[in-house]
Amino acid sequence: MSSGDVQTSEAERAVTASAGGPDGGAHVRPMRADAMKNRLRILDAAEAVFAAEGLSVPIDVVAERAGVGVGTLYRHFPTKEAMFEAIVITRLQELVAMANEAEAADDPGEALFSFLRELGNQASTKHDLLDALAVAGVDIKSRCATTFEDLQTGIRRLLDRAAACGAVRDDVTTAEVTGLVVGACHAAGQAGLGVTPDRMIDVVCDGLRRGAGHP
Amino acid sequence: MSSGDVQTSEAERAVTASAGGPDGGAHVRPMRADAMKNRLRILDAAEAVFAAEGLSVPIDVVAERAGVGVGTLYRHFPTKEAMFEAIVITRLQELVAMANEAEAADDPGEALFSFLRELGNQASTKHDLLDALAVAGVDIKSRCATTFEDLQTGIRRLLDRAAACGAVRDDVTTAEVTGLVVGACHAAGQAGLGVTPDRMIDVVCDGLRRGAGHP
DNA sequence: GTATATTCGGAGCGGTAGTTCCGGTTGATA
DNA sequence: TATCAACCGGAACTACCGCTCCGAATATAC
């Protein structure tokens, strides 16, 4: 249950630190006002642009949208991937929290299914989250790895609980379920064939229901 | 029913033309022996490399594997995409033929499901096919478009037939079914999480079975 | 054997994208 | 207000990739 506290670097938490007030460590002088303003603008721009275009968007686009030069951008984030992680990790945390909440629901089956639907909504709305989930497991590097494992754990709990009460089949893995949902979103993301992930996820949920073994 | 005859350019069919013997048109002198040998080596290398690495592989890799320079490669194929199409289109044609065969099967439901399983096998084995199917509908350009539409039609027939006899639900589209299968393969293609598409496609098939309306 | 058109090969061009560097600017401090 | 460290901006550097170009090599025809 280490999903609550997150590893954030000194530089990045400086925003909330000086925004929320003086924290314990006084040895780091607060960030300059213009620097902090720019940092927030960069984060806003990055969130919007990454959500709309995904990870493949050039970094200049983020800089332009934020009204900032690329140099400024690299002052705040050592690399493009670091910036990407800063955005994605909060999205993952939201999902983790959602999964933990769902665990308290009465109907284990419906708890799993509604979470999967929400996962589909998020993944098809935020293109960067979709990208992150699609390659999760490839490059296990980055701070996202921990949070992603938390998400995996949360989904596994939902899945196990639903399987234990016979709501879904018990021979599917967490990776397979997430793979199906993320895959559906990936297909839905393609323009030109007018497909929404909703019905595809319905099909997946129905498929999970079928063949449920021991009630 | 135009899935049998395929549009091939003059240059590309020259291989089979001069290999099989003199054809009708005598105004085109047969390709030089070394050129033909290289063309075949390029096609072999391209198929292997694209299957293993997908479309994103640099063209130098194909050239190196074929033991030729990139200049030679571009002599035979005007662009990288053309080479890619030359490989993918035959794969698509195989799938179209498979879909047409499946239409003659006794059990419409099982015909659809076994085809989807085979589609999954192909897509997860040949990485280039997966790439092509994943972006099908985005760039409707290229000669693949026609063949891809043939494939869509074939799948639609299987789907309609299965829905008509009540084997599967009747509210899903062809794009959704292919999206689910291709999405599953996409997830399975990620190394590190050890997932095969088989069981995911099983889940999809079960999901299609459920909610079948009018038998 | 010679002539010639065809083909080969890979250095190089142009464009893209991530990252660095440094002169100019500006907010914080006294 | 004056001083200075921190910060800004974008030109430039590096790496990569698709593609072109042209002198060298060679298969084919006579």
Short mmCIF file of N, CA and C in Angstrom, two decimals, chain A residues 131-199:
data_model
loop_
_atom_site.label_atom_id
_atom_site.label_comp_id
_atom_site.label_asym_id
_atom_site.label_seq_id
_atom_site.Cartn_x
_atom_site.Cartn_y
_atom_site.Cartn_z
N ASP A 131 -0.72 5.94 -24.38
CA ASP A 131 0.64 5.60 -24.79
C ASP A 131 1.41 4.95 -23.65
N ALA A 132 1.26 5.52 -22.47
CA ALA A 132 2.00 5.00 -21.32
C ALA A 132 1.56 3.58 -21.01
N LEU A 133 0.25 3.34 -21.03
CA LEU A 133 -0.25 2.01 -20.72
C LEU A 133 0.12 1.02 -21.82
N ALA A 134 0.20 1.52 -23.04
CA ALA A 134 0.46 0.62 -24.16
C ALA A 134 1.88 0.06 -24.11
N VAL A 135 2.80 0.86 -23.63
CA VAL A 135 4.19 0.40 -23.58
C VAL A 135 4.59 0.01 -22.16
N ALA A 136 3.64 0.00 -21.24
CA ALA A 136 3.97 -0.40 -19.88
C ALA A 136 4.46 -1.83 -19.90
N GLY A 137 5.59 -2.04 -19.37
CA GLY A 137 6.17 -3.39 -19.39
C GLY A 137 7.33 -3.47 -20.34
N VAL A 138 7.39 -2.57 -21.29
CA VAL A 138 8.52 -2.57 -22.20
C VAL A 138 9.74 -1.96 -21.51
N ASP A 139 9.64 -0.67 -21.28
CA ASP A 139 10.73 -0.01 -20.56
C ASP A 139 10.27 0.21 -19.12
N ILE A 140 10.72 -0.69 -18.27
CA ILE A 140 10.28 -0.65 -16.86
C ILE A 140 11.02 0.45 -16.12
N LYS A 141 11.78 1.22 -16.83
CA LYS A 141 12.50 2.32 -16.20
C LYS A 141 11.52 3.34 -15.63
N SER A 142 12.04 4.45 -15.19
CA SER A 142 11.24 5.62 -14.82
C SER A 142 10.46 5.44 -13.53
N ARG A 143 10.10 6.56 -12.97
CA ARG A 143 9.36 6.56 -11.72
C ARG A 143 7.95 6.04 -11.92
N CYS A 144 7.48 6.03 -13.15
CA CYS A 144 6.14 5.52 -13.41
C CYS A 144 6.02 4.05 -13.05
N ALA A 145 7.15 3.36 -13.09
CA ALA A 145 7.10 1.91 -12.90
C ALA A 145 6.43 1.55 -11.59
N THR A 146 6.81 2.22 -10.51
CA THR A 146 6.24 1.91 -9.20
C THR A 146 4.73 2.13 -9.21
N THR A 147 4.32 3.29 -9.69
CA THR A 147 2.90 3.59 -9.70
C THR A 147 2.14 2.62 -10.60
N PHE A 148 2.78 2.27 -11.68
CA PHE A 148 2.12 1.33 -12.58
C PHE A 148 1.93 -0.03 -11.90
N GLU A 149 2.93 -0.42 -11.11
CA GLU A 149 2.77 -1.67 -10.38
C GLU A 149 1.64 -1.57 -9.37
N ASP A 150 1.54 -0.41 -8.75
CA ASP A 150 0.41 -0.21 -7.84
C ASP A 150 -0.92 -0.40 -8.57
N LEU A 151 -0.97 0.16 -9.76
CA LEU A 151 -2.20 0.00 -10.54
C LEU A 151 -2.47 -1.47 -10.85
N GLN A 152 -1.42 -2.14 -11.27
CA GLN A 152 -1.55 -3.57 -11.55
C GLN A 152 -2.09 -4.30 -10.32
N THR A 153 -1.53 -3.97 -9.18
CA THR A 153 -1.97 -4.62 -7.94
C THR A 153 -3.44 -4.34 -7.67
N GLY A 154 -3.82 -3.09 -7.84
CA GLY A 154 -5.22 -2.73 -7.61
C GLY A 154 -6.15 -3.50 -8.53
N ILE A 155 -5.79 -3.58 -9.79
CA ILE A 155 -6.63 -4.31 -10.74
C ILE A 155 -6.66 -5.80 -10.38
N ARG A 156 -5.50 -6.30 -9.97
CA ARG A 156 -5.46 -7.71 -9.61
C ARG A 156 -6.42 -8.01 -8.46
N ARG A 157 -6.45 -7.11 -7.49
CA ARG A 157 -7.36 -7.31 -6.36
C ARG A 157 -8.80 -7.34 -6.84
N LEU A 158 -9.15 -6.37 -7.68
CA LEU A 158 -10.53 -6.35 -8.20
C LEU A 158 -10.83 -7.64 -8.95
N LEU A 159 -9.85 -8.07 -9.73
CA LEU A 159 -10.06 -9.26 -10.54
C LEU A 159 -10.19 -10.51 -9.67
N ASP A 160 -9.30 -10.61 -8.69
CA ASP A 160 -9.36 -11.77 -7.80
C ASP A 160 -10.69 -11.82 -7.04
N ARG A 161 -11.10 -10.67 -6.56
CA ARG A 161 -12.33 -10.63 -5.79
C ARG A 161 -13.51 -11.04 -6.67
N ALA A 162 -13.53 -10.53 -7.89
CA ALA A 162 -14.64 -10.87 -8.78
C ALA A 162 -14.59 -12.35 -9.15
N ALA A 163 -13.38 -12.87 -9.31
CA ALA A 163 -13.27 -14.29 -9.66
C ALA A 163 -13.65 -15.17 -8.48
N ALA A 164 -13.31 -14.73 -7.28
CA ALA A 164 -13.58 -15.53 -6.09
C ALA A 164 -15.08 -15.72 -5.89
N CYS A 165 -15.87 -14.73 -6.22
CA CYS A 165 -17.31 -14.85 -6.02
C CYS A 165 -18.01 -15.34 -7.28
N GLY A 166 -17.21 -15.75 -8.25
CA GLY A 166 -17.81 -16.36 -9.44
C GLY A 166 -18.37 -15.39 -10.45
N ALA A 167 -18.05 -14.12 -10.32
CA ALA A 167 -18.60 -13.14 -11.26
C ALA A 167 -17.87 -13.16 -12.60
N VAL A 168 -16.59 -13.52 -12.56
CA VAL A 168 -15.83 -13.60 -13.82
C VAL A 168 -15.01 -14.89 -13.81
N ARG A 169 -14.55 -15.27 -14.96
CA ARG A 169 -13.71 -16.45 -15.06
C ARG A 169 -12.40 -16.24 -14.29
N ASP A 170 -11.79 -17.31 -13.88
CA ASP A 170 -10.63 -17.17 -13.02
C ASP A 170 -9.32 -17.55 -13.71
N ASP A 171 -9.36 -17.65 -15.02
CA ASP A 171 -8.15 -18.06 -15.72
C ASP A 171 -7.54 -16.94 -16.54
N VAL A 172 -7.91 -15.72 -16.26
CA VAL A 172 -7.31 -14.60 -16.98
C VAL A 172 -6.41 -13.82 -16.03
N THR A 173 -5.35 -13.28 -16.59
CA THR A 173 -4.40 -12.52 -15.78
C THR A 173 -4.73 -11.03 -15.83
N THR A 174 -4.12 -10.31 -14.93
CA THR A 174 -4.30 -8.86 -14.92
C THR A 174 -3.81 -8.24 -16.21
N ALA A 175 -2.66 -8.70 -16.67
CA ALA A 175 -2.10 -8.14 -17.90
C ALA A 175 -3.04 -8.38 -19.07
N GLU A 176 -3.71 -9.51 -19.07
CA GLU A 176 -4.62 -9.78 -20.19
C GLU A 176 -5.82 -8.84 -20.16
N VAL A 177 -6.36 -8.63 -18.97
CA VAL A 177 -7.53 -7.74 -18.87
C VAL A 177 -7.16 -6.32 -19.28
N THR A 178 -6.07 -5.81 -18.72
CA THR A 178 -5.66 -4.46 -19.09
C THR A 178 -5.30 -4.41 -20.58
N GLY A 179 -4.68 -5.46 -21.05
CA GLY A 179 -4.34 -5.50 -22.47
C GLY A 179 -5.57 -5.40 -23.35
N LEU A 180 -6.61 -6.07 -22.97
CA LEU A 180 -7.84 -6.02 -23.76
C LEU A 180 -8.45 -4.62 -23.76
N VAL A 181 -8.49 -4.02 -22.58
CA VAL A 181 -9.09 -2.69 -22.49
C VAL A 181 -8.24 -1.67 -23.23
N VAL A 182 -6.95 -1.70 -22.95
CA VAL A 182 -6.07 -0.74 -23.61
C VAL A 182 -6.06 -0.96 -25.12
N GLY A 183 -6.06 -2.22 -25.52
CA GLY A 183 -6.12 -2.52 -26.94
C GLY A 183 -7.37 -1.96 -27.58
N ALA A 184 -8.48 -2.10 -26.90
CA ALA A 184 -9.73 -1.55 -27.43
C ALA A 184 -9.63 -0.04 -27.59
N CYS A 185 -9.05 0.61 -26.60
CA CYS A 185 -8.89 2.07 -26.69
C CYS A 185 -7.96 2.44 -27.83
N HIS A 186 -6.94 1.65 -28.01
CA HIS A 186 -6.02 1.89 -29.11
C HIS A 186 -6.76 1.85 -30.44
N ALA A 187 -7.61 0.85 -30.57
CA ALA A 187 -8.39 0.73 -31.81
C ALA A 187 -9.36 1.89 -31.94
N ALA A 188 -9.95 2.28 -30.82
CA ALA A 188 -10.92 3.37 -30.86
C ALA A 188 -10.24 4.69 -31.19
N GLY A 189 -8.98 4.80 -30.84
CA GLY A 189 -8.25 6.04 -31.08
C GLY A 189 -8.00 6.32 -32.55
N GLN A 190 -8.10 5.31 -33.37
CA GLN A 190 -7.88 5.50 -34.80
C GLN A 190 -9.02 6.30 -35.40
N ALA A 191 -8.68 7.41 -36.00
CA ALA A 191 -9.71 8.19 -36.68
C ALA A 191 -10.10 7.51 -37.98
N GLY A 192 -11.27 7.75 -38.42
CA GLY A 192 -11.68 7.23 -39.72
C GLY A 192 -12.60 6.04 -39.65
N LEU A 193 -12.54 5.28 -38.54
CA LEU A 193 -13.46 4.15 -38.47
C LEU A 193 -14.49 4.33 -37.38
N GLY A 194 -14.59 5.52 -36.86
CA GLY A 194 -15.67 5.88 -35.94
C GLY A 194 -16.06 4.82 -34.95
N VAL A 195 -15.15 4.52 -34.05
CA VAL A 195 -15.42 3.48 -33.06
C VAL A 195 -15.19 4.06 -31.66
N THR A 196 -16.13 3.87 -30.80
CA THR A 196 -15.94 4.26 -29.41
C THR A 196 -15.60 3.03 -28.59
N PRO A 197 -14.83 3.20 -27.53
CA PRO A 197 -14.39 2.02 -26.78
C PRO A 197 -15.51 1.38 -25.95
N ASP A 198 -16.60 2.09 -25.73
CA ASP A 198 -17.63 1.62 -24.82
C ASP A 198 -18.08 0.20 -25.15
N ARG A 199 -18.56 0.02 -26.38
CA ARG A 199 -19.14 -1.28 -26.70
C ARG A 199 -18.08 -2.37 -26.73
#
